[in-house]
Short mmCIF file of C-alpha atoms in Angstrom, two decimals:
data_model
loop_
_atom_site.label_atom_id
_atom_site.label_comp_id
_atom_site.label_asym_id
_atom_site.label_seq_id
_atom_site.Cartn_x
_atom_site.Cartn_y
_atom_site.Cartn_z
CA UNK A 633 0.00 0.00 0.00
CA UNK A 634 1.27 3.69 -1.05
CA UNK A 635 0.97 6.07 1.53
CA UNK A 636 0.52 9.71 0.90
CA UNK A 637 1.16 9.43 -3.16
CA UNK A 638 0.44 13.59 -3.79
CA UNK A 639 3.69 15.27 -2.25
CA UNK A 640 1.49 17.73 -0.88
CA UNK A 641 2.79 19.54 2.24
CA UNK A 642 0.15 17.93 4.04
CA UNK A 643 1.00 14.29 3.13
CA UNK A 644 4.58 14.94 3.91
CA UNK A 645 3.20 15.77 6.78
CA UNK A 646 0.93 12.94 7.39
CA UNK A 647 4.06 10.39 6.57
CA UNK A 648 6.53 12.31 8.83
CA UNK A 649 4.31 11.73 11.70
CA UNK A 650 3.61 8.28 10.94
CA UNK A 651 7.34 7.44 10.89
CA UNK A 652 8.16 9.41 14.21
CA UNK A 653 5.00 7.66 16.16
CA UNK A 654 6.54 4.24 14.71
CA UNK A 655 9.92 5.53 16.54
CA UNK A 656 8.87 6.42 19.50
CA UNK A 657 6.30 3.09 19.73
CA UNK A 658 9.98 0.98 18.89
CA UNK A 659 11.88 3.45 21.33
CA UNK A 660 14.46 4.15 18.57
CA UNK A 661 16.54 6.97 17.59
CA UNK A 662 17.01 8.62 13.81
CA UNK A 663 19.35 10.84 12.54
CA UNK A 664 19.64 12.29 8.93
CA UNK A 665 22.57 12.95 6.86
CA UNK A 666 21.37 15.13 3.34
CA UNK A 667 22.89 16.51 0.77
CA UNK A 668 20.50 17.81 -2.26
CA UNK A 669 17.62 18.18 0.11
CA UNK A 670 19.93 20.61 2.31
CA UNK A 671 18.06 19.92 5.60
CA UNK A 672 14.51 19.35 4.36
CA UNK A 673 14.40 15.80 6.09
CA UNK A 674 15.21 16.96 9.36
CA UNK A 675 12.74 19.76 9.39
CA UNK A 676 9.89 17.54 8.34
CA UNK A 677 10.68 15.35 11.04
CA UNK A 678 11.06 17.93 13.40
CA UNK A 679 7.39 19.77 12.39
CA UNK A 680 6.04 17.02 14.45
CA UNK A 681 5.74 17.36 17.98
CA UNK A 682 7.34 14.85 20.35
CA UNK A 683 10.36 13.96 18.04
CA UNK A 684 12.27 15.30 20.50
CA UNK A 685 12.58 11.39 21.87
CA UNK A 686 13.64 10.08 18.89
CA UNK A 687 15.24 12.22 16.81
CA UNK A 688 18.99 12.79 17.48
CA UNK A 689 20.55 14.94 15.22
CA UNK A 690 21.10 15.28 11.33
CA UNK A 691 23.96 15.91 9.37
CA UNK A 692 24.10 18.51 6.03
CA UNK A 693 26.65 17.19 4.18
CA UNK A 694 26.56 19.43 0.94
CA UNK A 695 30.21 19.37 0.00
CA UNK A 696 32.35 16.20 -0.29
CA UNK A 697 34.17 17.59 2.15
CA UNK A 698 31.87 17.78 4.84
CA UNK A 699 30.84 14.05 3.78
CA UNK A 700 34.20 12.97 4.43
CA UNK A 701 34.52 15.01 7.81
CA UNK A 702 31.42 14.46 9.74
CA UNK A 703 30.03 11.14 8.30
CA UNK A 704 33.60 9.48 7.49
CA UNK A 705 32.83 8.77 3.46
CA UNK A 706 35.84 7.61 1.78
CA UNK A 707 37.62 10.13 -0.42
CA UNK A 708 37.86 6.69 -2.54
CA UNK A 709 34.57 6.22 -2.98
CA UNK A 710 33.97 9.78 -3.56
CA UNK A 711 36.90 9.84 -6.51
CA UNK A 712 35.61 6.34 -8.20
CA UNK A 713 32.16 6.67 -7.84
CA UNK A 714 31.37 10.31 -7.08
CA UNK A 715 28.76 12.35 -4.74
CA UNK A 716 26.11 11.13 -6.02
CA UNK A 717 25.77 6.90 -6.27
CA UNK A 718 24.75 3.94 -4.34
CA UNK A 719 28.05 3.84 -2.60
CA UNK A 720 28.07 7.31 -1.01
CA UNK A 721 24.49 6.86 0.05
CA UNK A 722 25.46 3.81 1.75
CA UNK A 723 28.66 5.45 3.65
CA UNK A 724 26.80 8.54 4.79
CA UNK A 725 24.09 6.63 6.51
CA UNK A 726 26.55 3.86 8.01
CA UNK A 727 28.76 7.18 8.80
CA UNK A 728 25.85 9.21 10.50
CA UNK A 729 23.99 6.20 12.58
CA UNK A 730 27.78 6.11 14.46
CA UNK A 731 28.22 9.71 14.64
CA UNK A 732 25.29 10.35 16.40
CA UNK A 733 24.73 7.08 18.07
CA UNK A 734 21.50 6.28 16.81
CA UNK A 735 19.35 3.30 15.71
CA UNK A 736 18.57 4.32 12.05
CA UNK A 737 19.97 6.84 10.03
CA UNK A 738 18.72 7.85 6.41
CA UNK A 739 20.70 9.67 3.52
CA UNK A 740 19.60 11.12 0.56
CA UNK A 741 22.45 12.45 -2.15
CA UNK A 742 21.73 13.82 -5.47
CA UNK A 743 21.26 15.95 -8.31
CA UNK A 744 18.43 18.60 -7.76
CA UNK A 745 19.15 20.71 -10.52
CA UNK A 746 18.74 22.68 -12.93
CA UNK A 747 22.79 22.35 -13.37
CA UNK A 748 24.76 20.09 -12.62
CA UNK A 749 23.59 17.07 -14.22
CA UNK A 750 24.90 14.65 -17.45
CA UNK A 751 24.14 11.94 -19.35
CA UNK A 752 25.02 9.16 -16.49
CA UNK A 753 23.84 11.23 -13.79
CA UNK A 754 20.92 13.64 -15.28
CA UNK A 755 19.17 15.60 -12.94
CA UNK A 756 16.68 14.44 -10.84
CA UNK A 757 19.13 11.15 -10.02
CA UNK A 758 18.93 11.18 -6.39
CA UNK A 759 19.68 8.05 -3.64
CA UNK A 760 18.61 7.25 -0.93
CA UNK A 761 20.03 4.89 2.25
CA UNK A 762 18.63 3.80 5.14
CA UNK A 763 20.71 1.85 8.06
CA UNK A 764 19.26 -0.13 10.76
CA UNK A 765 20.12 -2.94 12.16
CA UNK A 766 23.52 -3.86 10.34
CA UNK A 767 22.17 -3.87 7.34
CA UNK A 768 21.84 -0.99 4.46
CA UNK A 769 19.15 -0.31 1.90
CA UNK A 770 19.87 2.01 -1.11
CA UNK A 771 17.15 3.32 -3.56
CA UNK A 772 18.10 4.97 -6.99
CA UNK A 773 15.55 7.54 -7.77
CA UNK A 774 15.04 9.56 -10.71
CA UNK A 775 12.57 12.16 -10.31
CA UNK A 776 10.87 14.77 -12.55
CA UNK A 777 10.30 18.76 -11.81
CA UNK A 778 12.58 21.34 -11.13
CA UNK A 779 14.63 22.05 -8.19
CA UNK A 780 11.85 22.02 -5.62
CA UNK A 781 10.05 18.89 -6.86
CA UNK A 782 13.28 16.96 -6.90
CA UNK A 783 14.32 18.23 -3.08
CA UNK A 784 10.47 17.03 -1.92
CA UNK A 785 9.91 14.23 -4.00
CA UNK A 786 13.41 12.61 -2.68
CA UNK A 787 12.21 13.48 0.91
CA UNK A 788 8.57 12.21 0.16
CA UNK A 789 10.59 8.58 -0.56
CA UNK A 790 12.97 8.68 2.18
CA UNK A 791 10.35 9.32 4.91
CA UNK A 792 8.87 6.20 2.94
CA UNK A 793 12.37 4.22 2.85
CA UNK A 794 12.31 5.02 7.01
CA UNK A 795 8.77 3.47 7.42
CA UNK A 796 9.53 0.12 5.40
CA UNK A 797 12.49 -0.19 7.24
CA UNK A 798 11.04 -0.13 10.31
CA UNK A 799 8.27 -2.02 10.01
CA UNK A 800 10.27 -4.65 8.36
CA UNK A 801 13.12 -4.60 11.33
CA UNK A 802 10.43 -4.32 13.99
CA UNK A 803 7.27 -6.16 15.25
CA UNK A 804 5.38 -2.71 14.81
#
């Protein structure tokens, strides 16, 4: 079943609150580590009241720098397969659930556009990582719209990715 399928402000909304009742039911603990959507994640999660318990902190990582610094991405991985890929996704959430101590982290890197994009990474191409227990999921995306449909869309699916994951790693 597809929750909240219009990307209006109120079903972001809607799924943020879902996701933070489902932490604070599990008593766990999320941070965020974002690059394209330059904080958006965190502030949905923090419009809802009581997050407070679960959320811990999040982590704008804009420049590959900062990735590197605060959430411990490889320059290697950065060099080979650049900002934006599977692999980076993967590091900054593995990266920010140890930085900040907490159950679950999500990531979300990627091209929002309206530069910046090619032919093997257009704009729109945005991924998305989730860590919990040990274990990593990564979603490719490619979304349509300009720069503000991109940034919501990719934090419309990783409120989503948070939810699956745990529901799936919980007996919620």
């Amino acid at each position: 079943m597809e929750l909240y399928d219009s990307g209006s402000t109120a079903d972001l909304n809607r799924l943020a609150d879902a996701c933070v009742a489902l932490l604070r039911k599990n008593r766990l603990t999320v941070t965020t580590a974002e690059s394209c959507t330059g904080g958006m994640l965190s502030a949905k999660l923090v419009d809802i009241p009581g997050v407070s318990e679960v959320f811990q902190e999040g982590y704008i990582t804009y420049s590959n720098k900062a990735k590197r610094r605060l959430l411990n991405v490889s320059k290697t991985t950065l060099k080979k397969y650049g900002a934006v890929s599977t692999q980076t996704a993967r590091e900054m959430a593995i990266g920010a659930v140890f930085a900040a101590s907490a159950d679950i982290a999500v990531s979300i890197t990627g091209i929002a556009g309206p530069d910046g994009g090619d032919d093997e990474k257009p704009v729109g191409l945005v991924f998305i990582g989730c860590y919990m227990n040990d274990r990593v999921t990564v979603e490719e995306h490619r979304f349509q719209g300009d720069r503000t449909a991109v940034r919501t869309q990719a934090v419309q699916s990783a409120l989503r990715l948070l939810r699956t994951t745990i529901l799936e790693n919980t007996k919620a």
